[in-house]
CSV table of C-alpha atoms in Angstrom, one decimal:
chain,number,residue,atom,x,y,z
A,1,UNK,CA,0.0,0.0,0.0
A,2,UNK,CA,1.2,3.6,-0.3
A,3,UNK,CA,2.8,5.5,2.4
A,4,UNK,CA,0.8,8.5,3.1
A,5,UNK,CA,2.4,9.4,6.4
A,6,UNK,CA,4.5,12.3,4.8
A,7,UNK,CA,1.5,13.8,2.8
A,8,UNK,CA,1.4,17.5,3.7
A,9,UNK,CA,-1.6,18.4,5.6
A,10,UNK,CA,-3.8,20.8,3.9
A,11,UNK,CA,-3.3,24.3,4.5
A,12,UNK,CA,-6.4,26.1,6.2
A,13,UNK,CA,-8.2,28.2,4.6
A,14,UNK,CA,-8.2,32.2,5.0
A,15,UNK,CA,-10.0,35.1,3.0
A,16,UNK,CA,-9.6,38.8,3.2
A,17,UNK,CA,-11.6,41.6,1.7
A,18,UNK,CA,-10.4,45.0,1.1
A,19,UNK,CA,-12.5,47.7,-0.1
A,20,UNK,CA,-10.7,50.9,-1.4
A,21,UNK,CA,-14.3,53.1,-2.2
A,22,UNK,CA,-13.7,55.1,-5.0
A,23,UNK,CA,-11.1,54.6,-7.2
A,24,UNK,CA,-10.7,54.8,-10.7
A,25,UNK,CA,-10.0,52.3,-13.2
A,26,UNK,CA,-8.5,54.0,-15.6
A,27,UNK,CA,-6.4,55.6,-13.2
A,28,UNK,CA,-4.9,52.5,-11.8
A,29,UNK,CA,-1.9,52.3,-15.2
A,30,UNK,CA,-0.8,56.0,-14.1
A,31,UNK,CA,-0.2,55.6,-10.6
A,32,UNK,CA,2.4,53.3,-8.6
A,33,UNK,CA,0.8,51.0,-6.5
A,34,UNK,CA,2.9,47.7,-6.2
A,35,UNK,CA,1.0,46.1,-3.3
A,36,UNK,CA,-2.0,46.2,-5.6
A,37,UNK,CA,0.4,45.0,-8.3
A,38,UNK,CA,1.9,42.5,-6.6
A,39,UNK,CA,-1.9,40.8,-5.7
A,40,UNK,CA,-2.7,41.3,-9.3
A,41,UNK,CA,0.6,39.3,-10.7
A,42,UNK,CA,-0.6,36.8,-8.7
A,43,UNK,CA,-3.6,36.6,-9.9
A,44,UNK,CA,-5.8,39.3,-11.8
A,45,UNK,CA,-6.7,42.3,-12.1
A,46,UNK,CA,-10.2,42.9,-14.0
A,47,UNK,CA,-12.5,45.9,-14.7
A,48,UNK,CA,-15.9,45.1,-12.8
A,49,UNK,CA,-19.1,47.0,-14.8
A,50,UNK,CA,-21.4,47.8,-11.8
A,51,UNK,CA,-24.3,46.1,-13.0
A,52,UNK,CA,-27.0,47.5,-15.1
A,53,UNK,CA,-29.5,49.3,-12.7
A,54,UNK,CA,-27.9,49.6,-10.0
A,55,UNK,CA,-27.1,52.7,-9.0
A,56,UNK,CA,-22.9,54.3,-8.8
A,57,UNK,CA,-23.3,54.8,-5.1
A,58,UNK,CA,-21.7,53.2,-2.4
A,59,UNK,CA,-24.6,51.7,-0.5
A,60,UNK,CA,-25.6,49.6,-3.3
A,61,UNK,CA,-23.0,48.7,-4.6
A,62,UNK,CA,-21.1,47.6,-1.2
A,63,UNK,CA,-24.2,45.8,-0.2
A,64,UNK,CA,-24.1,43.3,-3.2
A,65,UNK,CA,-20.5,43.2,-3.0
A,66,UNK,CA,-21.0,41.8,0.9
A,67,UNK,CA,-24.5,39.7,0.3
A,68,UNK,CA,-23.8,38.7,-3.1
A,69,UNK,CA,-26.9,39.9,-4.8
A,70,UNK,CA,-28.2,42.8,-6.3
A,71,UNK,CA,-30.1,45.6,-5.1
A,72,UNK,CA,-33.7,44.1,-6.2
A,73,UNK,CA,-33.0,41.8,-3.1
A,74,UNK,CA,-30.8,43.3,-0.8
A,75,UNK,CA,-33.4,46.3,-0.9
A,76,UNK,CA,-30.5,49.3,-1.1
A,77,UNK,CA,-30.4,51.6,-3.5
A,78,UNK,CA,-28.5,54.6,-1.8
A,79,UNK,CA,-26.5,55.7,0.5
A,80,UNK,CA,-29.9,55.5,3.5
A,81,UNK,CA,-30.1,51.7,3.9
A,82,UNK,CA,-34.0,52.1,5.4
A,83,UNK,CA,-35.6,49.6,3.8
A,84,UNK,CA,-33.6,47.4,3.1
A,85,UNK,CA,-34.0,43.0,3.0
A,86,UNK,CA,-30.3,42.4,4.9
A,87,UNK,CA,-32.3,39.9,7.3
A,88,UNK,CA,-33.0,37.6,4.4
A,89,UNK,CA,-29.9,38.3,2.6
A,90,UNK,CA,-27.0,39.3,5.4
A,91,UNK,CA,-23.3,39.9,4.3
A,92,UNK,CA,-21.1,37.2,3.9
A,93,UNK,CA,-19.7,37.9,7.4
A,94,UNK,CA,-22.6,38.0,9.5
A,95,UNK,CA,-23.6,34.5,7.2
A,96,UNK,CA,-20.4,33.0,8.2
A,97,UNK,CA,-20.5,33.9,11.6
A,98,UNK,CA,-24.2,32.6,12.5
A,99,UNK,CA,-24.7,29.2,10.4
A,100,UNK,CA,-21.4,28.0,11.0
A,101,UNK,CA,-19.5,29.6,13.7
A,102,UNK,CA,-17.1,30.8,11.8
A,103,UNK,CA,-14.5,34.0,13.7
A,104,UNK,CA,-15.1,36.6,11.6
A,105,UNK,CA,-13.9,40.2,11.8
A,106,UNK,CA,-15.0,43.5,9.6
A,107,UNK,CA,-13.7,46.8,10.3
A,108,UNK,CA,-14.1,50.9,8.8
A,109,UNK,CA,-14.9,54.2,9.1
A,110,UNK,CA,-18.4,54.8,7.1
A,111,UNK,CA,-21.2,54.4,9.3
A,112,UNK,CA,-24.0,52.3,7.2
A,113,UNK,CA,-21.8,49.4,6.7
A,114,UNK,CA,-21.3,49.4,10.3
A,115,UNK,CA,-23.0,51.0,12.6
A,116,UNK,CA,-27.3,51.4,13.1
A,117,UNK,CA,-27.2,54.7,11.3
A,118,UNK,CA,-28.9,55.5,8.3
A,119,UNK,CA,-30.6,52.3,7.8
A,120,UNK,CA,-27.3,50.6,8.6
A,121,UNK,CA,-25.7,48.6,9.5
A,122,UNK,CA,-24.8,46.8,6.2
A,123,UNK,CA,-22.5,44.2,8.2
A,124,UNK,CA,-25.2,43.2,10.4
A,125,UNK,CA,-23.7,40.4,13.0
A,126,UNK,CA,-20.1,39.5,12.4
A,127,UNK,CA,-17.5,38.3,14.7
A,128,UNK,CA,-15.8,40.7,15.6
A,129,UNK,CA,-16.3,44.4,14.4
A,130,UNK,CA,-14.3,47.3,15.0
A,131,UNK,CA,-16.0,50.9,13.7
A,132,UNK,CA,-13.5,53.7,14.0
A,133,UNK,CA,-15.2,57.0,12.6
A,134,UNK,CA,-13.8,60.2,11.2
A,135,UNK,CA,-13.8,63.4,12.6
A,136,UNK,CA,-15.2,65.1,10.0
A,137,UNK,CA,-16.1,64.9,6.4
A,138,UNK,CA,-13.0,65.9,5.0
A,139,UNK,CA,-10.3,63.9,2.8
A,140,UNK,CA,-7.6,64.7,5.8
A,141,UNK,CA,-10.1,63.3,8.8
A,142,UNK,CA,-10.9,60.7,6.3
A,143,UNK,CA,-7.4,59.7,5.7
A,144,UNK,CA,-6.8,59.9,9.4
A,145,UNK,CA,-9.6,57.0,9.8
A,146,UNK,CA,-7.8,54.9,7.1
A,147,UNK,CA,-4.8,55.3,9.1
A,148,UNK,CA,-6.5,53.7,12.2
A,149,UNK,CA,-8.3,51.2,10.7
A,150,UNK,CA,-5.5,49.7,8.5
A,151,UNK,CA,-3.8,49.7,12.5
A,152,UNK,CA,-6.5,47.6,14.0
A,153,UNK,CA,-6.8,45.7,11.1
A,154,UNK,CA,-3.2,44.8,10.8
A,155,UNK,CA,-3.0,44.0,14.8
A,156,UNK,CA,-6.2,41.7,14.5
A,157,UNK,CA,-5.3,39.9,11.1
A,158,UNK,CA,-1.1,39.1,12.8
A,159,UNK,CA,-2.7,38.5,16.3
A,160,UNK,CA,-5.5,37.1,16.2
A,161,UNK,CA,-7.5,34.3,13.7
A,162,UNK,CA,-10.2,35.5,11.5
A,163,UNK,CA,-11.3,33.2,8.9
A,164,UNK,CA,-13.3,35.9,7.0
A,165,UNK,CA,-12.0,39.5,7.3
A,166,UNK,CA,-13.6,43.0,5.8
A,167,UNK,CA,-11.5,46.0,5.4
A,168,UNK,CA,-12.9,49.1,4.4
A,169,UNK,CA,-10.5,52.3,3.5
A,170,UNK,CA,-13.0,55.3,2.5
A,171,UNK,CA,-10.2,58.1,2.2
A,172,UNK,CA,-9.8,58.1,-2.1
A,173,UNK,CA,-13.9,59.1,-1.7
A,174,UNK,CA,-13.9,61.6,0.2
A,175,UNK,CA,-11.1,63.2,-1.7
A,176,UNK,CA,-12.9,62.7,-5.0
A,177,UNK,CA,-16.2,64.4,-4.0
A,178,UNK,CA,-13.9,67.1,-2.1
A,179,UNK,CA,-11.7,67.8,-4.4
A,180,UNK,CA,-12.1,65.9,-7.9
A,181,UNK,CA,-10.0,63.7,-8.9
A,182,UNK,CA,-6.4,65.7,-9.7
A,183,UNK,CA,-3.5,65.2,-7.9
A,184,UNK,CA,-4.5,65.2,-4.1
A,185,UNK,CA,-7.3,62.2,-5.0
A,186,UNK,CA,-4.1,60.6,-7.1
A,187,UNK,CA,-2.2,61.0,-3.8
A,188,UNK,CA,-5.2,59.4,-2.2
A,189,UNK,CA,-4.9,56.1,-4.1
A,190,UNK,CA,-1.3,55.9,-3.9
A,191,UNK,CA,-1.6,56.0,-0.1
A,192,UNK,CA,-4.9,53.1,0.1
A,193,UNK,CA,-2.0,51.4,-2.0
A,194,UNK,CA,0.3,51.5,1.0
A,195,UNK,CA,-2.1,51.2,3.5
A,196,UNK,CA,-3.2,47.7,1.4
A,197,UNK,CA,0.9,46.5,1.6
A,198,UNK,CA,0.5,47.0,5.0
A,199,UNK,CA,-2.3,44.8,5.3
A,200,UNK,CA,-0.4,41.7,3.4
A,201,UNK,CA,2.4,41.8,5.5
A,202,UNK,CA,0.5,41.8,8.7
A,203,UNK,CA,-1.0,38.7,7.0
A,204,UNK,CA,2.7,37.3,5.7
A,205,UNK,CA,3.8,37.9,9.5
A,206,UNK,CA,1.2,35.5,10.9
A,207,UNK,CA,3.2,32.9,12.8
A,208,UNK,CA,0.9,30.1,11.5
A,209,UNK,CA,1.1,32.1,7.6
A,210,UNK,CA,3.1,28.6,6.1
A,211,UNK,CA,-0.1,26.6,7.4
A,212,UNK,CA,-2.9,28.7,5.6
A,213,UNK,CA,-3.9,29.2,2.0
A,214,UNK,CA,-5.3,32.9,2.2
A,215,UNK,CA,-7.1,34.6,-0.8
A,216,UNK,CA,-7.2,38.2,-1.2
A,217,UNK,CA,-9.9,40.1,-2.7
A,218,UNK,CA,-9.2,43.8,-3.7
A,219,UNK,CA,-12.5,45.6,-4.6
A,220,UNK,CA,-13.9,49.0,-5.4
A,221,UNK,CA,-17.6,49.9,-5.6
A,222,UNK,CA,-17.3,52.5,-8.1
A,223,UNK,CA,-15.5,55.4,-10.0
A,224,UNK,CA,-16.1,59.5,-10.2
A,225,UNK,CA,-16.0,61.8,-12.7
A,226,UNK,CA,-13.5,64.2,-13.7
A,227,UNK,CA,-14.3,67.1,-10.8
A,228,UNK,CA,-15.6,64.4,-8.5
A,229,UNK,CA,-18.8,62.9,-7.4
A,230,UNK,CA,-20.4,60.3,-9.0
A,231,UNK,CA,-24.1,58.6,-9.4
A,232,UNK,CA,-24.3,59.3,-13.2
A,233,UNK,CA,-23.9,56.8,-16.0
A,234,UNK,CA,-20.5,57.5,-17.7
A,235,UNK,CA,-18.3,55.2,-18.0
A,236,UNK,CA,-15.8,56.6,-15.5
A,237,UNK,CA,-18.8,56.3,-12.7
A,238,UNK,CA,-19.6,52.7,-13.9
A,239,UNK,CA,-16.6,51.3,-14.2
A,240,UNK,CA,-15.1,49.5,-11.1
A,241,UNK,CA,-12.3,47.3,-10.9
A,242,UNK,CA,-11.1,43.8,-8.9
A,243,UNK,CA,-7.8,42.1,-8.4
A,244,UNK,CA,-7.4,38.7,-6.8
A,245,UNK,CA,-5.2,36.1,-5.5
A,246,UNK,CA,-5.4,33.1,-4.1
A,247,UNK,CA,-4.6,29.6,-4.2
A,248,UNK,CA,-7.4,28.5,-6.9
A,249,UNK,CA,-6.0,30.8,-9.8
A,250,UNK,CA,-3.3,31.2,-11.5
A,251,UNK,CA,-1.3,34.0,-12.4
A,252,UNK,CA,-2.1,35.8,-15.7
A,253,UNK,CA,-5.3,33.1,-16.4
A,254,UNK,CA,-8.1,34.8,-17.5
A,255,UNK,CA,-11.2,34.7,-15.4
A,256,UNK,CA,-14.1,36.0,-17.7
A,257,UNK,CA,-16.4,38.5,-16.5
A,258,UNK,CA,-16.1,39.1,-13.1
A,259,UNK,CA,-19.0,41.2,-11.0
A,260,UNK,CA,-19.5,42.9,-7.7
A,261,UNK,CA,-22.0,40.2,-6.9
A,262,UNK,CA,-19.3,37.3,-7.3
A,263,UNK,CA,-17.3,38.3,-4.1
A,264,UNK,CA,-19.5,36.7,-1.5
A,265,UNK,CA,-19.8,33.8,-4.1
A,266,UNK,CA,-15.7,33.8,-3.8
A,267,UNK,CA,-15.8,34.2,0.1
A,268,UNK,CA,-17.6,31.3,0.6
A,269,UNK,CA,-16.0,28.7,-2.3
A,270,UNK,CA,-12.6,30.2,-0.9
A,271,UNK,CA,-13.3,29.2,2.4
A,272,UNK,CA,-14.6,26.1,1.1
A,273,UNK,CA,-18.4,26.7,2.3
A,274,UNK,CA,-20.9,25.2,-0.2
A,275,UNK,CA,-23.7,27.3,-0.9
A,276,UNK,CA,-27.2,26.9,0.0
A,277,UNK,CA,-29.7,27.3,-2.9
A,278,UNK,CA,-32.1,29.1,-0.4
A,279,UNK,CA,-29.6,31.7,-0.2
A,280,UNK,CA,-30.8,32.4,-4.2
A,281,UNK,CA,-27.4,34.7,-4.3
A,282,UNK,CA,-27.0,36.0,-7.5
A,283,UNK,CA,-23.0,35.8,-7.8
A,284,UNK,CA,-20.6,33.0,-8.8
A,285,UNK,CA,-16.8,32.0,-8.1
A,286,UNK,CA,-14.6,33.8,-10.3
A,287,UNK,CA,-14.0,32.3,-13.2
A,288,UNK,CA,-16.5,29.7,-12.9
């Protein structure tokens, strides 16, 4: 018979999230950002059309990003989340965490994906969940709250064990609608770039890293026009982007279309959690 006795155990599985709100596509060849680089040489990096009726606003689009369907049953169709069906079709987090007991751990600065404020909270019941608002509606308190979350997030993914983690860095938004999108919103991305390298060594620094098979999910909801702002239907507003790696794709392999709705649909294969037909999400795996 063969000896299986040196057969490498398999590696347990791990999933982050990021969410940079607001940045570009077509902005991404200008700009340095290795850490994003780095995740899409791994893997890919794919424009992301938000979907046809759906409006180019955060609330909807980050709510099918998290449940994995689209707004006609999540219920959100702005940035007030009264109204909305999250009980029937809660984030992949909150999911996680209830049916199967899973640690996870969401954390960021805008108060409907967290918090019971306007409709909120999008992330209804997960593990663990660290809010950390800004002092003000401005790109510098903004970028100060990006600064503290990437902190707590780097401490909680090196220290502790989340299966299923959420990151969300609001900062390149805020400067968009404050200022457009010249060279301060530029300067924005560049430094979500940073604050995302920071996040992939606190996971590389994890004691247990050689043990776990971690896929990474970079994600934006959505673009702005030229002087900032967005909600409109050009291009620039519609078009959002995703990169990915993880240990199910290979570098450079095309994918297909990838949409927002597909992330939780990741999530869960990732993590290697079947889904339940009841759950009617409207996403797939990448690339399947």
């Amino acid at each position: 018979m063969p000896d299986h006795s040196s057969s490498p155990a398999p590696r347990a599985p791990r999933v982050l999230v990021i969410g940079i709100d607001g940045v570009r596509y077509d902005l991404l060849r200008e700009l340095p950002t290795p850490h994003l680089d780095s995740v899409a040489q791994a893997g890919f990096l794919t424009p992301v059309e938000v979907a046809p009726g759906t409006p180019t606003m955060s609330g909807p689009c980050w709510a099918t990003i998290a449940t994995g369907v689209g707004p006609a049953k999540h219920g959100i169709w702005g940035n007030n989340f009264t109204g909305h069906r999250l009980e029937a079709f809660p984030d992949f987090a909150t999911r996680l965490a209830r049916v199967d007991g899973r640690r996870t751990f969401v954390t960021g600065g805008w108060a409907p994906l967290m918090i019971q404020q306007d409709g909120g909270a999008l992330f209804r019941a997960p593990g663990r969940l660290s809010f950390i608002a800004p002092a003000d509606h401005t790109p510098k308190a903004w970028d100060d709250c990006d600064e503290q979350v990437t902190a707590e997030a780097e401490h909680v993914l090196a220290a502790s064990d989340p299966e299923a983690s959420f990151v969300y860095l609001g900062a390149v938004d805020e400067t968009g609608h404050s200022l457009g999108c010249g060279s301060e919103y530029r300067e924005a991305v560049v430094r979500a770039d940073e604050r995302l390298g920071r996040l992939l060594a606190a996971v590389r620094s994890r004691p247990s890293y050689a043990a776990e098979a971690w896929t990474v999910i970079v994600v934006t909801d959505h673009g702005h026009v030229d002087a900032g702002g967005h909600g409109g239907n050009t291009l620039e507003e519609r078009t959002a982007w995703l990169a990915c790696a993880g240990p199910q794709f290979l570098p450079g392999r095309p994918v297909g279309t990838v949409r927002h709705a597909d992330v939780a649909a990741q999530v869960y294969a990732s993590l290697g959690r079947p889904v339940d037909p009841h759950w009617t999400l409207d996403g797939r795996p990448f690339g399947s």
